[in-house]
Coordinates of C-alpha atoms and ligand atoms in Angstrom, one line a residue:
M1298 CA 0.0 0.0 0.0
P1299 CA 1.5 3.4 -0.9
L1300 CA 1.9 6.1 1.7
I1301 CA -0.6 8.9 1.3
K1302 CA 0.6 12.5 1.2
I1303 CA -1.9 15.3 1.4
C1304 CA -0.3 18.6 0.3
G1305 CA -1.1 22.2 0.7
I1306 CA -2.2 22.1 4.4
T1307 CA -2.9 25.7 5.6
S1308 CA -4.7 25.2 8.9
W1309 CA -4.9 23.0 12.0
N1310 CA -8.5 22.0 11.1
D1311 CA -7.3 20.7 7.7
A1312 CA -4.3 19.0 9.2
K1313 CA -6.5 17.2 11.7
A1314 CA -9.1 16.2 9.1
A1315 CA -6.3 14.8 6.9
V1316 CA -4.8 12.8 9.8
D1317 CA -8.3 11.5 10.8
A1318 CA -8.9 10.5 7.2
G1319 CA -5.7 8.4 7.3
A1320 CA -3.0 10.5 5.7
D1321 CA 0.6 9.4 6.4
M1322 CA 2.3 12.6 5.2
L1323 CA 1.3 16.2 5.2
G1324 CA 2.8 18.8 2.7
F1325 CA 3.3 22.4 3.6
V1326 CA 3.9 24.9 0.8
C1327 CA 6.6 27.5 1.3
D1328 CA 6.2 29.3 -2.1
E1329 CA 5.0 32.9 -1.6
N1330 CA 3.0 32.8 -4.8
S1331 CA 1.0 29.8 -4.0
E1332 CA -2.6 30.0 -2.7
R1333 CA -1.6 27.3 -0.3
L1334 CA 1.4 29.2 1.3
I1335 CA 1.8 28.5 5.0
L1336 CA 3.8 30.8 7.1
P1337 CA 6.4 29.5 9.6
D1338 CA 4.5 30.3 12.8
V1339 CA 1.4 28.5 11.5
F1340 CA 3.5 25.5 10.5
Y1341 CA 5.2 25.5 13.9
E1342 CA 1.8 25.5 15.7
I1343 CA 0.4 22.7 13.4
S1344 CA 3.5 20.5 13.6
S1345 CA 3.6 20.8 17.4
R1346 CA 0.1 19.2 17.6
L1347 CA 0.5 16.3 15.0
P1348 CA 0.9 12.7 16.0
A1349 CA 4.5 11.5 15.9
R1350 CA 3.7 9.0 13.0
I1351 CA 2.9 11.9 10.6
I1352 CA 5.7 12.8 8.2
C1353 CA 5.9 16.6 7.5
V1354 CA 7.1 17.6 4.1
G1355 CA 8.2 21.2 3.1
A1356 CA 7.2 21.9 -0.5
F1357 CA 9.5 24.3 -2.4
A1358 CA 9.0 25.7 -5.9
G1359 CA 9.7 29.2 -7.3
H1360 CA 9.8 32.1 -4.8
T1361 CA 10.3 30.8 -1.3
H1362 CA 8.5 33.3 1.1
P1363 CA 11.0 35.6 2.8
Q1364 CA 10.0 34.3 6.2
W1365 CA 10.9 30.8 5.1
R1366 CA 14.2 32.0 3.6
L1367 CA 15.1 33.3 7.1
A1368 CA 13.7 30.5 9.2
S1369 CA 15.9 28.7 11.7
A1370 CA 17.5 25.3 11.4
E1371 CA 15.3 24.2 14.4
L1372 CA 12.1 25.0 12.5
F1373 CA 13.4 23.2 9.3
A1374 CA 14.2 20.2 11.5
R1375 CA 10.4 19.8 11.9
F1376 CA 10.3 18.9 8.2
H1377 CA 11.1 15.2 7.9
Q1378 CA 11.5 15.8 4.1
I1379 CA 11.9 18.6 1.7
Q1380 CA 10.3 18.4 -1.7
Y1381 CA 11.6 20.7 -4.4
Y1382 CA 11.4 21.7 -8.0
D1383 CA 14.6 23.0 -9.8
D1384 CA 13.3 26.6 -9.8
A1385 CA 13.0 26.7 -6.0
I1386 CA 14.9 29.5 -4.2
W1387 CA 16.7 27.6 -1.4
P1388 CA 16.9 28.9 2.1
E1389 CA 20.6 28.8 3.0
V1390 CA 20.0 26.4 5.9
I1391 CA 18.7 23.7 3.6
R1392 CA 21.4 24.1 1.0
E1393 CA 24.1 23.5 3.6
N1394 CA 22.6 20.9 5.9
W1395 CA 20.1 18.6 4.2
D1396 CA 20.7 14.9 4.0
M1397 CA 19.9 13.6 0.5
R1398 CA 17.8 10.8 2.1
R1399 CA 15.4 13.5 3.2
K1400 CA 15.2 15.3 -0.1
V1401 CA 12.4 14.6 -2.7
K1402 CA 13.3 15.9 -6.1
A1403 CA 10.1 16.9 -8.0
F1404 CA 9.8 16.7 -11.7
H1405 CA 7.0 17.7 -14.2
L1406 CA 6.6 14.5 -16.3
T1407 CA 5.2 15.6 -19.6
G1408 CA 6.8 13.2 -22.1
D1409 CA 9.7 10.9 -22.9
K1410 CA 12.2 13.8 -22.8
D1411 CA 11.7 14.2 -19.1
L1412 CA 12.9 10.7 -18.5
R1413 CA 16.4 11.9 -19.6
T1414 CA 16.2 14.8 -17.2
I1415 CA 15.2 12.5 -14.3
A1416 CA 18.2 10.2 -15.2
A1417 CA 20.6 13.1 -14.6
F1418 CA 19.5 13.3 -10.9
N1419 CA 20.0 9.6 -10.3
G1420 CA 23.0 9.9 -8.0
L1421 CA 21.7 13.0 -6.2
V1422 CA 18.6 12.1 -4.3
Q1423 CA 16.8 8.9 -3.2
N1424 CA 13.2 10.1 -3.7
F1425 CA 11.6 11.2 -7.0
L1426 CA 8.3 13.0 -7.1
L1427 CA 6.6 12.8 -10.5
N1428 CA 4.0 15.4 -11.2
V1429 CA 2.4 13.7 -14.2
H1430 CA 0.6 15.7 -16.8
A1431 CA 1.5 14.0 -20.0
P1432 CA -0.9 14.2 -23.0
A1433 CA -0.8 10.9 -25.0
P1434 CA 0.5 11.1 -28.5
A1435 CA -2.3 11.0 -31.2
G1436 CA -3.7 7.5 -31.7
H1437 CA -2.1 6.1 -28.5
P1438 CA -4.2 3.0 -27.5
H1439 CA -4.5 3.9 -23.8
P1440 CA -4.5 7.8 -23.6
E1441 CA -6.0 7.7 -20.1
S1442 CA -3.0 5.9 -18.7
Y1443 CA -0.2 7.2 -20.9
G1444 CA 1.3 9.5 -18.2
W1445 CA 1.3 6.6 -15.7
S1446 CA 3.1 4.3 -18.1
L1447 CA 5.8 7.0 -18.4
A1448 CA 5.9 7.2 -14.6
R1449 CA 6.3 3.4 -14.5
E1450 CA 9.5 3.7 -16.5
V1451 CA 11.1 5.7 -13.7
H1452 CA 11.3 2.5 -11.6
Q1453 CA 14.4 1.6 -13.6
F1454 CA 16.3 4.1 -11.4
G1455 CA 15.4 2.2 -8.2
K1456 CA 14.1 5.3 -6.3
R1457 CA 11.1 5.8 -4.1
I1458 CA 8.5 7.2 -6.5
Y1459 CA 6.0 9.8 -5.2
L1460 CA 3.2 10.0 -7.7
A1461 CA 1.3 13.3 -8.1
G1462 CA -0.5 15.3 -10.8
G1463 CA -4.3 15.7 -10.8
L1464 CA -5.1 12.7 -8.7
T1465 CA -8.6 12.5 -7.3
P1466 CA -10.6 10.0 -5.3
E1467 CA -11.9 8.7 -8.6
T1468 CA -8.6 8.2 -10.4
V1469 CA -6.1 7.4 -7.6
R1470 CA -6.8 3.6 -7.5
A1471 CA -6.1 3.2 -11.2
A1472 CA -2.9 5.3 -10.7
V1473 CA -1.7 3.0 -7.9
V1474 CA -2.4 -0.1 -9.8
N1475 CA -0.6 1.2 -12.9
V1476 CA 2.5 2.8 -11.3
R1477 CA 2.9 1.0 -7.9
P1478 CA 4.4 4.2 -6.3
Y1479 CA 6.0 4.4 -2.9
A1480 CA 3.6 7.3 -2.1
V1481 CA 0.7 9.2 -3.7
D1482 CA 0.5 13.0 -3.4
V1483 CA -2.7 15.1 -3.8
T1484 CA -3.5 18.7 -3.5
V1485 CA -6.4 20.1 -5.6
G1486 CA -8.2 16.8 -5.8
V1487 CA -9.2 16.9 -2.1
E1488 CA -9.9 20.6 -1.8
A1489 CA -13.2 22.4 -1.3
S1490 CA -11.6 25.6 -2.6
P1491 CA -8.0 26.7 -3.2
G1492 CA -6.1 26.2 0.1
V1493 CA -9.0 24.7 2.0
K1494 CA -9.4 20.9 2.3
D1495 CA -12.7 18.9 2.0
P1496 CA -12.8 16.2 4.7
A1497 CA -15.1 14.0 2.7
K1498 CA -12.9 14.1 -0.3
M1499 CA -9.8 13.3 1.8
A1500 CA -11.6 10.3 3.3
A1501 CA -12.7 9.1 -0.1
F1502 CA -9.2 9.5 -1.5
V1503 CA -7.7 7.4 1.3
R1504 CA -10.4 4.7 0.9
A1505 CA -9.7 4.6 -2.9
V1506 CA -6.0 4.2 -2.3
R1507 CA -6.7 1.2 0.0
G1508 CA -9.1 -0.3 -2.6
E1509 CA -12.0 0.1 -0.2
K1510 CA -15.6 1.1 -1.3
Ligands
LIG1750 O1 0.1 23.2 -4.8 C1 0.9 24.1 -4.7 O2 0.5 25.3 -4.7 C2 2.3 23.9 -4.7 C3 3.2 24.9 -4.6 C4 4.6 24.7 -4.5 C5 5.1 23.4 -4.5 C6 4.2 22.3 -4.7 C7 2.9 22.5 -4.7 N1 2.0 21.5 -4.9 C8 2.3 20.2 -5.4 O3 1.7 20.0 -6.7 C9 1.7 18.7 -7.0 C10 0.4 18.3 -7.7 O4 -0.7 18.5 -7.0 P1 -2.2 18.3 -7.5 O5 -2.8 17.1 -6.8 O6 -2.1 18.0 -9.0 O7 -2.9 19.5 -7.2 C11 1.8 17.9 -5.7 O8 3.1 17.3 -5.7 C12 1.8 19.0 -4.6 O9 2.7 18.7 -3.6

């Protein structure tokens, strides 16, 4: 069974609902342009109240909020993992101190060419997050699962694969069966509105991952 990461948590109510639904990992977005930005003091408060089993992931892409750029090593230590796209502006404290086993390199997987980019990171991190949004070539026999078949090819690198990209309670079971990821990662598919989670959608997502009705 893959681990379940619910990303874009912005409040204690949403964090609690995600935990109650059965999430294993919670993602906290540090990008100042995201509708799901969380500030350090709110993250501190939420992370202080979470059960010990929950893995906290800091999500970095683009313009890291100034408060996060200046945040202390002690606060960053509350992130069990850091997930990052190449365009992320790194806080100094992460650049210098982070263990590769706790880094999750995120990629947009849009086609075959991205597999070569991913190969170049093979020796650098142990976890790959694949944000799959790959339109199938014209006439492809299985357009609905083309992106997942690309994601499956990434297993050749022997990394932990975190599968993301438009997953919903309706699609996640097929994604799990197709790709067999280490973890699934969802944001928009379990939201009521941008930055606000829907408890019923989170519960349905978890049931679907587990293959329950
Ligand atoms: O969702 C954001 O705003 C965000 C901002 C910065 C880094 C990561 C972010 N979210 C990640 O987006 C993918 C796909 O999520 P979705 O389910 O397709 O909405 C996922 O990895 C999130 O962690």
